[in-house]
Amino acid sequence: MSTSQIALLASVQQFLDRQHGLYIDGAPCAAQSENRLTVWDPATGQAIATTADASPADVDRAVMSAWRAFVDRRWAGRTPADRERILLRFADLVEQHGEELAQLETLEQGKSIAISRAFEVGCTLNWMRYTAGLTTKISGRTLDVSIPFPQGARYQAWTKKEPVGVVAGIVPWNFPLMIGMWKVMPALAAGCSIVIKPSETTPLTLLRVAELASEAGIPDGVFNVVTGSGAVCGAALTSHPHIAKVSFTGSTATGKQIARAAADTLTGVTLELGGKNPAIVLKDADPAWVIEGLMTGSFLNQGQVCAASSRIYIEAPLFDTLVSGFEQAVKSLSVGPGMSPEAFINPLVSRAHCDKVQTFLDEATARNAELITGNRGPDGKGYYVSPTLVVNPDAALRLTREEVFGPVVNLVRVSDAEEALQLANDTEYGLTASVWTQNISRALEYTDRLQAGTVWVNSHTLIDANLPFGGMKQSGTGRDFGPDWLDGWCETKSVCVRY
Ligand code: NAD
């Protein structure tokens, strides 16, 4: 276990000590609701801050602020180049405050400070600058039409993209800043206003980033943050009559609730949901690449990654070699607090989630599954689960089909690649998958046949701002990222002119 921890910035402590409210109309403000929610440090189990538990009236205030900002066109009415410049300035401010944001994220979420720096801040900056660039690329088309009436009339027709309006962004706890910005940035690039709700478990970084947005010059009311429970605050936000689109990332169960509520008002939804993602390892794969790629693919952020590889199907000739390779790798992982840069495995996000992950392992143990475990966390404090390999689990175990969302991965021997493919696709999810082989023909065949929104060859969990991402089956609807990302945040208006 590693113990040396980085020193907290004074600005981080000052932020934690604040009486946090909501962020509405370009400034922090007190919530009407007097209920408070506690933010816990997963490494110690200690309370580090409290935030407002917004009521439906608070949510209404935030949505109406966003609505006013949208209808008076104080953001959408700026030129695309203006919006791009302000969004790039926003990215620069996030970069300047990168260490502060990374420390806050590790404190509230538990992940390694190295991952907070590299992903929550570093990757977020890539996405911010990519999306800022899309602002000046929004365009429609001119279209020849064949309208025959009145005889001899001539027409010019074109399409233009317009921002949809006020967006509700609902964010999970696994990458609070990065996923939050995957909602804020396309909304702002398209010219929308947004009200964003972080998870009640990890609300701090988005509250801080909203202040940087104002400092960058994003007009008041365009970017609002409400904190609170899913059942009250989240439900009030997603069902508000002035919301034009819901961008949701979270569990499949909550995504279905949101889709049902949206059906009543025909509100547009993008749903990025859960996964039970397979990796297929063919017998000619390079074992070193497999171990390196799937250790990260499975254990990054303690497996609390929607895209994580959690079922690894290995062709029989390579099975024993890989099981011993994974065992060695898992046992070498250091476990400790996120503020200790050398600890690769850190606590899970909350007591409740830690207990939930443990129930999967308890069931496996009770049914005599073969478990290979790595190091334990420090005794007595923190929400630790040891990294665990489950060798050839019985199909009846919950962890074979359900999303564990923890540091647990199944290693399954298959007689051939066809059996692997059949097992890989035998799931209600369809988020990501990977195939590991040195045979390019077989690799391409499996990219066709795997039912997933993203399929990697000889890698897993690597995403990019320019590559669309999203789920098939019950892993969601819609795609984020890529050159067409803003289409989901715009209406297409057709204009037809007789001349
Ligand atoms: P969750 O569904 O419990 O909560 C997500 C968010 O929804 C939270 O902000 C929560 O407060 C809110 N919420 C809950 N009930 C609501 C309701 N009725 N109306 C509106 N909002 C409501 O998910 P979680 O536990 O925070 O996150 C983990 C899940 O997220 C996993 O299933 C994971 O796979 C998924 N996830 C998916 C992706 C992806 O891109 N596909 C990315 C990250 C996480």
Coordinates of C-alpha atoms and ligand atoms in Angstrom, one line a residue:
M1 CA 0.0 0.0 0.0
S2 CA 1.2 3.5 -0.8
T3 CA 0.8 6.3 1.6
S4 CA 2.6 9.5 0.4
Q5 CA -0.1 12.0 -0.5
I6 CA 0.1 15.2 -2.4
A7 CA -0.5 18.5 -0.6
L8 CA -3.9 20.2 -1.0
L9 CA -4.0 23.5 -2.7
A10 CA -5.2 26.4 -0.5
S11 CA -7.9 27.2 -3.2
V12 CA -9.2 23.7 -2.9
Q13 CA -9.7 23.9 0.8
Q14 CA -11.3 27.3 0.4
F15 CA -13.8 25.9 -2.1
L16 CA -14.6 23.0 0.1
D17 CA -15.3 25.3 3.1
R18 CA -17.9 27.4 1.2
Q19 CA -21.6 27.2 1.8
H20 CA -22.5 25.8 -1.7
G21 CA -25.7 26.9 -3.3
L22 CA -26.8 26.7 -7.0
Y23 CA -25.4 28.5 -10.0
I24 CA -28.1 30.5 -11.7
D25 CA -28.0 33.6 -13.9
G26 CA -24.2 33.8 -13.9
A27 CA -23.6 33.7 -10.1
P28 CA -23.7 31.4 -7.1
C29 CA -27.0 31.7 -5.2
A30 CA -28.7 30.1 -2.2
A31 CA -31.3 27.5 -2.9
Q32 CA -34.8 28.0 -1.6
S33 CA -34.7 24.4 -0.3
E34 CA -33.0 24.2 3.1
N35 CA -32.2 20.5 2.6
R36 CA -28.5 19.8 2.3
L37 CA -26.6 16.8 0.9
T38 CA -23.2 15.7 2.2
V39 CA -20.2 15.1 0.0
W40 CA -17.9 12.4 1.3
D41 CA -14.2 11.7 0.7
P42 CA -14.2 8.0 -0.5
A43 CA -10.6 7.5 0.8
T44 CA -11.5 8.4 4.4
G45 CA -15.3 8.2 4.7
Q46 CA -15.2 11.8 6.1
A47 CA -17.6 14.5 5.1
I48 CA -15.7 17.2 3.0
A49 CA -18.6 19.6 2.0
T50 CA -22.3 20.0 1.7
T51 CA -24.4 21.1 -1.2
A52 CA -27.9 22.2 -1.8
D53 CA -30.6 19.6 -2.4
A54 CA -32.6 21.7 -4.9
S55 CA -36.4 21.6 -4.9
P56 CA -38.6 21.8 -8.0
A57 CA -39.0 25.5 -7.3
D58 CA -35.2 25.9 -7.4
V59 CA -35.1 23.9 -10.7
D60 CA -37.8 26.1 -12.2
R61 CA -35.7 29.2 -11.3
A62 CA -32.7 27.8 -13.1
V63 CA -34.7 26.7 -16.2
M64 CA -36.4 30.0 -16.5
S65 CA -33.1 31.8 -16.3
A66 CA -31.8 29.6 -19.1
W67 CA -35.0 30.1 -21.0
R68 CA -34.8 33.9 -20.8
A69 CA -31.1 33.7 -22.0
F70 CA -32.2 31.6 -24.9
V71 CA -35.2 33.6 -26.1
D72 CA -33.4 37.0 -25.9
R73 CA -30.6 35.4 -28.0
R74 CA -27.9 36.7 -25.7
W75 CA -25.7 33.7 -26.7
A76 CA -27.2 32.2 -29.8
G77 CA -27.3 35.7 -31.3
R78 CA -23.5 36.1 -31.1
T79 CA -21.5 35.3 -34.2
P80 CA -20.1 31.7 -34.3
A81 CA -16.6 33.2 -34.2
D82 CA -17.4 35.1 -31.0
R83 CA -18.8 32.0 -29.4
E84 CA -15.8 30.0 -30.5
R85 CA -13.4 32.6 -29.0
I86 CA -15.2 32.6 -25.7
L87 CA -15.3 28.9 -25.5
L88 CA -11.6 28.7 -26.2
R89 CA -11.1 31.2 -23.4
F90 CA -13.2 29.0 -21.2
A91 CA -10.9 26.1 -22.0
D92 CA -7.8 28.2 -21.2
L93 CA -9.3 29.0 -17.7
V94 CA -10.1 25.3 -17.1
E95 CA -6.4 24.6 -18.0
Q96 CA -5.2 27.4 -15.6
H97 CA -7.3 25.9 -12.8
G98 CA -6.5 22.3 -13.8
E99 CA -4.7 21.3 -10.6
E100 CA -7.5 22.7 -8.4
L101 CA -10.2 20.9 -10.4
A102 CA -8.2 17.6 -10.4
Q103 CA -7.8 17.7 -6.7
L104 CA -11.4 18.5 -6.1
E105 CA -12.3 15.6 -8.4
T106 CA -10.1 13.1 -6.5
L107 CA -11.5 14.3 -3.2
E108 CA -15.1 13.8 -4.1
Q109 CA -14.8 10.9 -6.5
G110 CA -11.9 8.9 -5.1
K111 CA -10.0 8.3 -8.3
S112 CA -6.2 8.7 -8.6
I113 CA -5.0 12.2 -8.9
A114 CA -3.0 11.0 -11.9
I115 CA -6.3 10.0 -13.6
S116 CA -8.0 13.3 -12.5
R117 CA -5.1 15.3 -14.1
A118 CA -4.9 13.2 -17.3
F119 CA -8.7 12.5 -17.9
E120 CA -10.9 14.8 -15.9
V121 CA -8.7 17.8 -16.9
G122 CA -6.4 16.8 -19.7
C123 CA -9.0 14.9 -21.9
T124 CA -11.7 17.5 -21.0
L125 CA -9.5 20.2 -22.5
N126 CA -9.2 18.2 -25.7
W127 CA -13.0 17.9 -25.9
M128 CA -13.5 21.5 -25.0
R129 CA -11.2 22.8 -27.8
Y130 CA -12.6 20.3 -30.3
T131 CA -16.1 21.4 -29.6
A132 CA -15.3 25.1 -29.5
G133 CA -14.0 24.5 -33.1
L134 CA -17.3 23.0 -34.2
T135 CA -19.0 26.3 -33.4
T136 CA -17.7 27.9 -36.6
K137 CA -18.5 24.8 -38.7
I138 CA -22.3 24.7 -38.3
S139 CA -23.9 24.8 -41.7
G140 CA -27.0 23.8 -43.7
R141 CA -27.3 22.8 -47.3
T142 CA -28.9 24.3 -50.5
L143 CA -31.3 21.8 -52.0
D144 CA -32.9 21.7 -55.5
V145 CA -36.7 21.1 -55.2
S146 CA -39.2 19.9 -57.8
I147 CA -42.4 21.7 -56.6
P148 CA -44.6 21.8 -59.8
F149 CA -47.1 24.4 -58.6
P150 CA -48.1 27.0 -59.7
Q151 CA -47.0 26.1 -63.1
G152 CA -43.7 27.8 -64.0
A153 CA -42.9 28.9 -60.4
R154 CA -39.2 28.8 -59.3
Y155 CA -38.0 28.0 -55.9
Q156 CA -34.8 28.2 -53.9
A157 CA -34.6 26.0 -50.8
W158 CA -32.1 25.5 -48.1
T159 CA -31.7 24.1 -44.6
K160 CA -30.2 25.9 -41.6
K161 CA -29.3 24.5 -38.2
E162 CA -30.7 26.3 -35.1
P163 CA -30.0 25.5 -31.4
V164 CA -32.8 23.4 -29.9
G165 CA -33.3 25.7 -26.9
V166 CA -32.8 24.9 -23.2
V167 CA -31.0 21.6 -22.6
A168 CA -31.1 19.5 -19.4
G169 CA -27.8 17.8 -18.7
I170 CA -27.8 14.9 -16.2
V171 CA -24.4 13.6 -15.2
P172 CA -23.3 10.4 -13.4
W173 CA -20.5 10.2 -10.7
N174 CA -17.8 8.3 -12.5
F175 CA -16.3 11.1 -14.5
P176 CA -18.1 14.1 -13.1
L177 CA -16.1 16.9 -14.8
M178 CA -15.4 15.2 -18.1
I179 CA -18.9 13.9 -18.7
G180 CA -20.4 17.1 -17.5
M181 CA -18.4 19.0 -20.1
W182 CA -19.5 16.5 -22.8
K183 CA -23.0 18.1 -22.2
V184 CA -22.0 21.7 -21.5
M185 CA -19.7 22.1 -24.5
P186 CA -21.9 20.9 -27.4
A187 CA -24.9 22.8 -25.9
L188 CA -22.9 26.0 -25.8
A189 CA -21.2 25.4 -29.2
A190 CA -24.7 25.0 -30.8
G191 CA -26.0 28.2 -29.1
C192 CA -28.3 26.5 -26.6
S193 CA -28.6 27.3 -22.9
I194 CA -28.0 24.6 -20.4
V195 CA -29.1 23.6 -16.9
I196 CA -26.8 20.8 -15.7
K197 CA -27.3 18.5 -12.7
P198 CA -24.2 16.7 -11.4
S199 CA -24.6 13.5 -9.4
E200 CA -25.5 14.1 -5.8
T201 CA -22.4 12.1 -4.9
T202 CA -19.9 14.3 -6.9
P203 CA -21.3 17.8 -7.4
L204 CA -18.3 20.0 -6.7
T205 CA -16.3 20.4 -9.9
L206 CA -19.2 21.5 -12.1
L207 CA -20.1 24.2 -9.5
R208 CA -16.5 25.5 -9.8
V209 CA -16.4 25.2 -13.6
A210 CA -19.6 27.3 -13.9
E211 CA -17.7 30.2 -12.3
L212 CA -15.0 29.9 -14.9
A213 CA -17.6 29.9 -17.7
S214 CA -18.8 33.3 -16.4
E215 CA -15.2 34.6 -16.1
A216 CA -14.6 33.5 -19.7
G217 CA -17.5 35.7 -20.9
I218 CA -20.4 33.2 -21.3
P219 CA -23.4 35.4 -20.7
D220 CA -25.5 35.1 -17.5
G221 CA -28.2 32.4 -17.6
V222 CA -26.6 30.4 -20.4
F223 CA -24.9 27.9 -18.1
N224 CA -26.7 27.0 -14.8
V225 CA -26.0 24.3 -12.3
V226 CA -28.5 22.7 -9.9
T227 CA -27.4 20.2 -7.3
G228 CA -29.7 17.7 -5.7
S229 CA -31.3 14.2 -5.7
G230 CA -32.2 12.4 -8.9
A231 CA -35.7 11.6 -7.8
V232 CA -36.7 15.3 -7.0
C233 CA -34.2 17.7 -8.6
G234 CA -33.3 15.4 -11.7
A235 CA -37.0 14.5 -12.3
A236 CA -38.1 18.2 -12.0
L237 CA -35.4 19.2 -14.5
T238 CA -36.0 16.6 -17.1
S239 CA -39.8 17.0 -17.1
H240 CA -39.8 20.8 -17.1
P241 CA -41.9 22.1 -20.0
H242 CA -39.2 24.6 -21.2
I243 CA -36.6 21.8 -21.6
A244 CA -36.1 21.0 -25.3
K245 CA -33.6 18.2 -25.0
V246 CA -32.3 15.9 -22.3
S247 CA -28.7 14.7 -22.5
F248 CA -28.4 11.9 -19.9
T249 CA -25.5 9.7 -18.9
G250 CA -26.1 7.2 -16.3
S251 CA -27.6 3.8 -15.6
T252 CA -30.0 2.0 -18.0
A253 CA -32.7 1.9 -15.3
T254 CA -32.7 5.7 -14.9
G255 CA -32.3 6.3 -18.6
K256 CA -35.6 4.3 -19.1
Q257 CA -37.4 6.5 -16.6
I258 CA -36.2 9.6 -18.4
A259 CA -37.2 8.3 -21.7
R260 CA -40.7 7.5 -20.4
A261 CA -41.1 11.0 -18.9
A262 CA -39.8 12.6 -22.2
A263 CA -42.4 10.6 -24.2
D264 CA -45.1 12.7 -22.6
T265 CA -43.7 16.0 -24.0
L266 CA -41.9 14.5 -27.0
T267 CA -38.7 16.0 -25.6
G268 CA -35.5 14.9 -27.5
V269 CA -33.2 12.6 -25.5
T270 CA -29.7 11.4 -25.9
L271 CA -29.1 8.5 -23.5
E272 CA -25.6 7.2 -22.7
L273 CA -26.2 4.2 -20.5
G274 CA -24.6 1.1 -19.0
G275 CA -22.5 -1.7 -20.5
K276 CA -21.4 -5.2 -19.9
N277 CA -18.6 -5.0 -22.4
P278 CA -16.9 -8.1 -23.9
A279 CA -13.3 -8.6 -25.1
I280 CA -12.6 -11.5 -27.4
V281 CA -9.0 -12.8 -27.4
L282 CA -8.1 -15.0 -30.3
K283 CA -5.3 -17.6 -30.0
D284 CA -2.9 -15.6 -32.1
A285 CA -3.2 -12.4 -30.0
D286 CA 0.0 -10.9 -28.5
P287 CA -0.2 -11.7 -24.8
A288 CA 1.7 -8.6 -23.8
W289 CA -0.7 -6.3 -25.6
V290 CA -3.7 -8.2 -24.2
I291 CA -2.5 -7.9 -20.6
E292 CA -1.5 -4.2 -20.9
G293 CA -4.6 -3.2 -22.8
L294 CA -7.2 -5.1 -20.8
M295 CA -5.7 -4.4 -17.4
T296 CA -6.3 -0.7 -18.2
G297 CA -9.5 -1.5 -20.0
S298 CA -10.9 -3.3 -17.0
F299 CA -9.4 -1.5 -13.9
L300 CA -9.1 2.1 -14.9
N301 CA -11.0 4.2 -12.3
Q302 CA -11.7 1.0 -10.4
G303 CA -13.8 -0.4 -13.3
Q304 CA -16.2 2.5 -12.8
V305 CA -16.2 3.1 -16.6
C306 CA -19.2 2.5 -18.8
A307 CA -16.9 1.3 -21.6
A308 CA -14.8 -1.0 -19.4
S309 CA -14.0 -4.5 -20.5
S310 CA -15.7 -6.8 -17.9
R311 CA -16.0 -10.1 -19.8
I312 CA -12.9 -11.5 -21.4
Y313 CA -13.4 -14.5 -23.6
I314 CA -10.1 -16.3 -24.4
E315 CA -9.5 -19.0 -26.9
A316 CA -8.4 -22.2 -25.1
P317 CA -4.8 -22.4 -26.3
L318 CA -4.0 -19.0 -24.8
F319 CA -6.2 -19.3 -21.7
D320 CA -3.7 -20.5 -19.1
T321 CA -0.9 -18.1 -20.2
L322 CA -3.3 -15.2 -19.9
V323 CA -4.8 -16.2 -16.6
S324 CA -1.3 -16.3 -15.0
G325 CA -0.4 -13.0 -16.8
F326 CA -3.5 -11.3 -15.5
E327 CA -2.9 -12.8 -12.0
Q328 CA 0.6 -11.4 -11.9
A329 CA -0.6 -8.0 -13.1
V330 CA -3.5 -7.8 -10.7
K331 CA -1.4 -8.8 -7.7
S332 CA 1.1 -6.1 -8.6
L333 CA -1.4 -3.2 -8.5
S334 CA -0.9 -0.9 -5.6
V335 CA -4.1 0.1 -3.7
G336 CA -4.5 3.3 -1.8
P337 CA -6.1 6.8 -1.7
G338 CA -6.4 8.8 -4.9
M339 CA -4.3 11.6 -3.5
S340 CA -1.4 9.1 -3.4
P341 CA -0.1 9.3 -7.1
E342 CA 1.4 5.9 -7.1
A343 CA -1.8 4.0 -6.1
F344 CA -3.4 2.6 -9.2
I345 CA -6.5 1.2 -7.5
N346 CA -8.4 3.7 -5.3
P347 CA -11.6 3.6 -3.3
L348 CA -14.9 3.2 -5.0
V349 CA -17.1 6.3 -5.1
S350 CA -19.4 5.7 -2.1
R351 CA -20.2 3.4 0.7
A352 CA -23.4 2.4 -1.0
H353 CA -21.7 1.6 -4.3
C354 CA -18.9 -0.3 -2.5
D355 CA -21.5 -2.4 -0.7
K356 CA -23.3 -3.1 -4.0
V357 CA -20.1 -4.3 -5.7
Q358 CA -19.3 -6.5 -2.7
T359 CA -22.7 -8.2 -3.0
F360 CA -21.6 -9.5 -6.5
L361 CA -18.4 -10.9 -5.0
D362 CA -20.2 -12.4 -1.9
E363 CA -22.5 -14.3 -4.2
A364 CA -19.6 -15.6 -6.3
T365 CA -17.7 -16.6 -3.1
A366 CA -20.8 -18.4 -1.7
R367 CA -21.1 -20.4 -4.9
N368 CA -17.4 -21.3 -4.8
A369 CA -16.4 -19.3 -7.9
E370 CA -12.6 -19.1 -8.5
L371 CA -11.6 -15.6 -7.5
I372 CA -8.1 -14.2 -7.8
T373 CA -7.7 -11.0 -5.8
G374 CA -5.1 -8.3 -5.7
N375 CA -4.0 -6.1 -2.8
R376 CA -6.4 -4.8 -0.1
G377 CA -7.0 -1.2 0.7
P378 CA -5.8 0.4 3.9
D379 CA -7.6 -1.2 6.9
G380 CA -10.6 0.5 8.5
K381 CA -11.3 3.4 6.3
G382 CA -12.3 4.1 2.7
Y383 CA -14.5 2.3 0.3
Y384 CA -12.0 -0.2 -1.1
V385 CA -12.7 -3.4 -3.1
S386 CA -9.6 -5.4 -4.1
P387 CA -9.1 -5.8 -7.9
T388 CA -10.6 -9.2 -8.7
L389 CA -10.4 -11.8 -11.5
V390 CA -13.3 -14.3 -11.7
V391 CA -12.1 -17.4 -13.6
N392 CA -14.8 -19.2 -15.6
P393 CA -17.8 -18.0 -13.6
D394 CA -20.9 -20.0 -13.6
A395 CA -23.5 -18.5 -16.0
A396 CA -26.0 -18.3 -13.1
L397 CA -23.9 -15.7 -11.2
R398 CA -25.2 -12.1 -11.4
L399 CA -21.7 -10.9 -12.3
T400 CA -21.8 -12.8 -15.6
R401 CA -24.7 -10.7 -16.9
E402 CA -25.1 -7.5 -14.8
E403 CA -23.0 -4.4 -14.9
V404 CA -20.8 -4.6 -11.7
F405 CA -19.2 -1.2 -12.3
G406 CA -16.3 -2.1 -10.1
P407 CA -12.8 -3.6 -10.2
V408 CA -14.0 -7.1 -11.2
V409 CA -13.5 -8.9 -14.5
N410 CA -14.5 -12.3 -15.8
L411 CA -11.9 -14.5 -17.6
V412 CA -13.7 -17.2 -19.6
R413 CA -12.2 -20.0 -21.5
V414 CA -13.9 -20.6 -24.9
S415 CA -13.3 -23.5 -27.3
D416 CA -13.2 -21.2 -30.4
A417 CA -13.9 -17.7 -31.6
E418 CA -17.5 -18.6 -32.7
E419 CA -18.4 -19.5 -29.1
A420 CA -16.8 -16.3 -27.9
L421 CA -18.8 -14.2 -30.4
Q422 CA -22.1 -15.9 -29.4
L423 CA -21.4 -15.2 -25.7
A424 CA -20.2 -11.7 -26.3
N425 CA -23.4 -10.7 -28.1
D426 CA -25.6 -12.6 -25.6
T427 CA -26.4 -9.5 -23.6
E428 CA -29.0 -6.7 -23.4
Y429 CA -26.2 -4.2 -23.6
G430 CA -24.3 -3.0 -26.6
L431 CA -21.9 -0.2 -25.6
T432 CA -18.3 -1.3 -26.5
A433 CA -16.4 -4.5 -27.4
S434 CA -12.9 -5.4 -28.5
V435 CA -11.2 -8.2 -30.4
W436 CA -7.5 -9.1 -30.0
T437 CA -5.7 -10.8 -32.8
Q438 CA -2.9 -10.3 -35.3
N439 CA -5.0 -11.5 -38.2
I440 CA -6.5 -8.4 -39.9
S441 CA -9.2 -10.3 -41.8
R442 CA -10.5 -11.9 -38.6
A443 CA -10.3 -8.6 -36.8
L444 CA -12.4 -6.9 -39.4
E445 CA -14.9 -9.7 -39.5
Y446 CA -15.4 -9.3 -35.7
T447 CA -15.8 -5.6 -35.9
D448 CA -18.7 -6.3 -38.2
R449 CA -20.3 -9.0 -36.1
L450 CA -19.9 -7.6 -32.6
Q451 CA -23.1 -5.8 -31.5
A452 CA -21.7 -2.6 -29.9
G453 CA -21.5 1.1 -30.6
T454 CA -17.7 1.0 -30.5
V455 CA -15.5 -1.9 -31.4
W456 CA -11.7 -1.7 -30.8
V457 CA -9.1 -4.0 -32.3
N458 CA -6.1 -4.7 -30.0
S459 CA -7.2 -2.0 -27.6
H460 CA -10.1 -1.2 -25.3
T461 CA -11.7 2.0 -23.7
L462 CA -9.8 4.5 -25.9
I463 CA -12.1 7.3 -27.0
D464 CA -11.5 10.4 -28.9
A465 CA -13.4 13.7 -29.5
N466 CA -13.5 13.1 -33.2
L467 CA -14.9 9.5 -33.0
P468 CA -18.6 9.1 -32.3
F469 CA -19.5 7.2 -29.1
G470 CA -22.8 5.7 -27.9
G471 CA -24.7 2.5 -27.3
M472 CA -26.7 -0.1 -29.2
K473 CA -29.5 -2.1 -27.6
Q474 CA -30.1 -1.1 -24.0
S475 CA -26.8 0.9 -23.8
G476 CA -28.6 4.0 -25.1
T477 CA -29.7 6.0 -28.1
G478 CA -27.9 8.8 -29.9
R479 CA -24.2 9.4 -30.4
D480 CA -21.8 11.9 -28.8
F481 CA -18.6 13.3 -30.3
G482 CA -17.4 13.5 -33.9
P483 CA -17.8 16.1 -36.6
D484 CA -21.6 15.7 -36.6
W485 CA -22.0 16.0 -32.8
L486 CA -23.9 19.3 -32.9
D487 CA -26.6 17.8 -35.0
G488 CA -28.1 16.4 -31.8
W489 CA -28.2 19.9 -30.3
C490 CA -29.7 21.6 -33.3
E491 CA -33.1 21.6 -35.1
T492 CA -32.9 21.5 -38.9
K493 CA -35.1 24.2 -40.3
S494 CA -36.1 24.1 -44.0
V495 CA -36.6 27.3 -45.8
C496 CA -38.3 27.5 -49.2
V497 CA -38.5 30.7 -51.3
R498 CA -40.5 31.3 -54.4
Y499 CA -39.0 33.8 -56.8
Ligands
NAD1 P1 -27.6 6.9 -12.1 O1 -28.5 6.5 -13.2 O2 -27.9 6.4 -10.8 O3 -27.6 8.5 -11.9 C1 -27.1 9.3 -13.0 C2 -27.7 10.7 -12.8 O4 -29.1 10.6 -12.9 C3 -27.5 11.3 -11.4 O5 -27.2 12.7 -11.6 C4 -28.8 11.1 -10.7 O6 -29.0 12.0 -9.7 C5 -29.8 11.3 -11.9 N1 -31.1 10.7 -11.7 C6 -31.4 9.7 -10.9 N2 -32.8 9.5 -11.0 C7 -33.3 10.4 -11.9 C8 -34.6 10.7 -12.4 N3 -35.6 10.0 -12.0 N4 -34.7 11.8 -13.2 C9 -33.6 12.5 -13.6 N5 -32.4 12.3 -13.1 C10 -32.2 11.2 -12.3 O7 -26.2 6.5 -12.6 P2 -24.8 6.6 -11.7 O8 -24.9 5.5 -10.7 O9 -24.6 8.0 -11.3 O10 -23.7 6.2 -12.8 C11 -23.3 5.0 -13.2 C12 -24.0 4.5 -14.4 O11 -23.7 5.4 -15.5 C13 -23.5 3.1 -14.9 O12 -24.6 2.3 -15.3 C14 -22.6 3.5 -16.1 O13 -22.5 2.5 -17.1 C15 -23.4 4.7 -16.7 N6 -22.5 5.5 -17.5 C16 -22.7 5.4 -18.9 C17 -21.8 6.2 -19.7 C18 -22.0 6.1 -21.2 O14 -21.4 7.0 -21.9 N7 -22.7 5.2 -21.8 C19 -20.8 6.9 -19.2 C20 -20.6 6.9 -17.8 C21 -21.5 6.2 -16.9

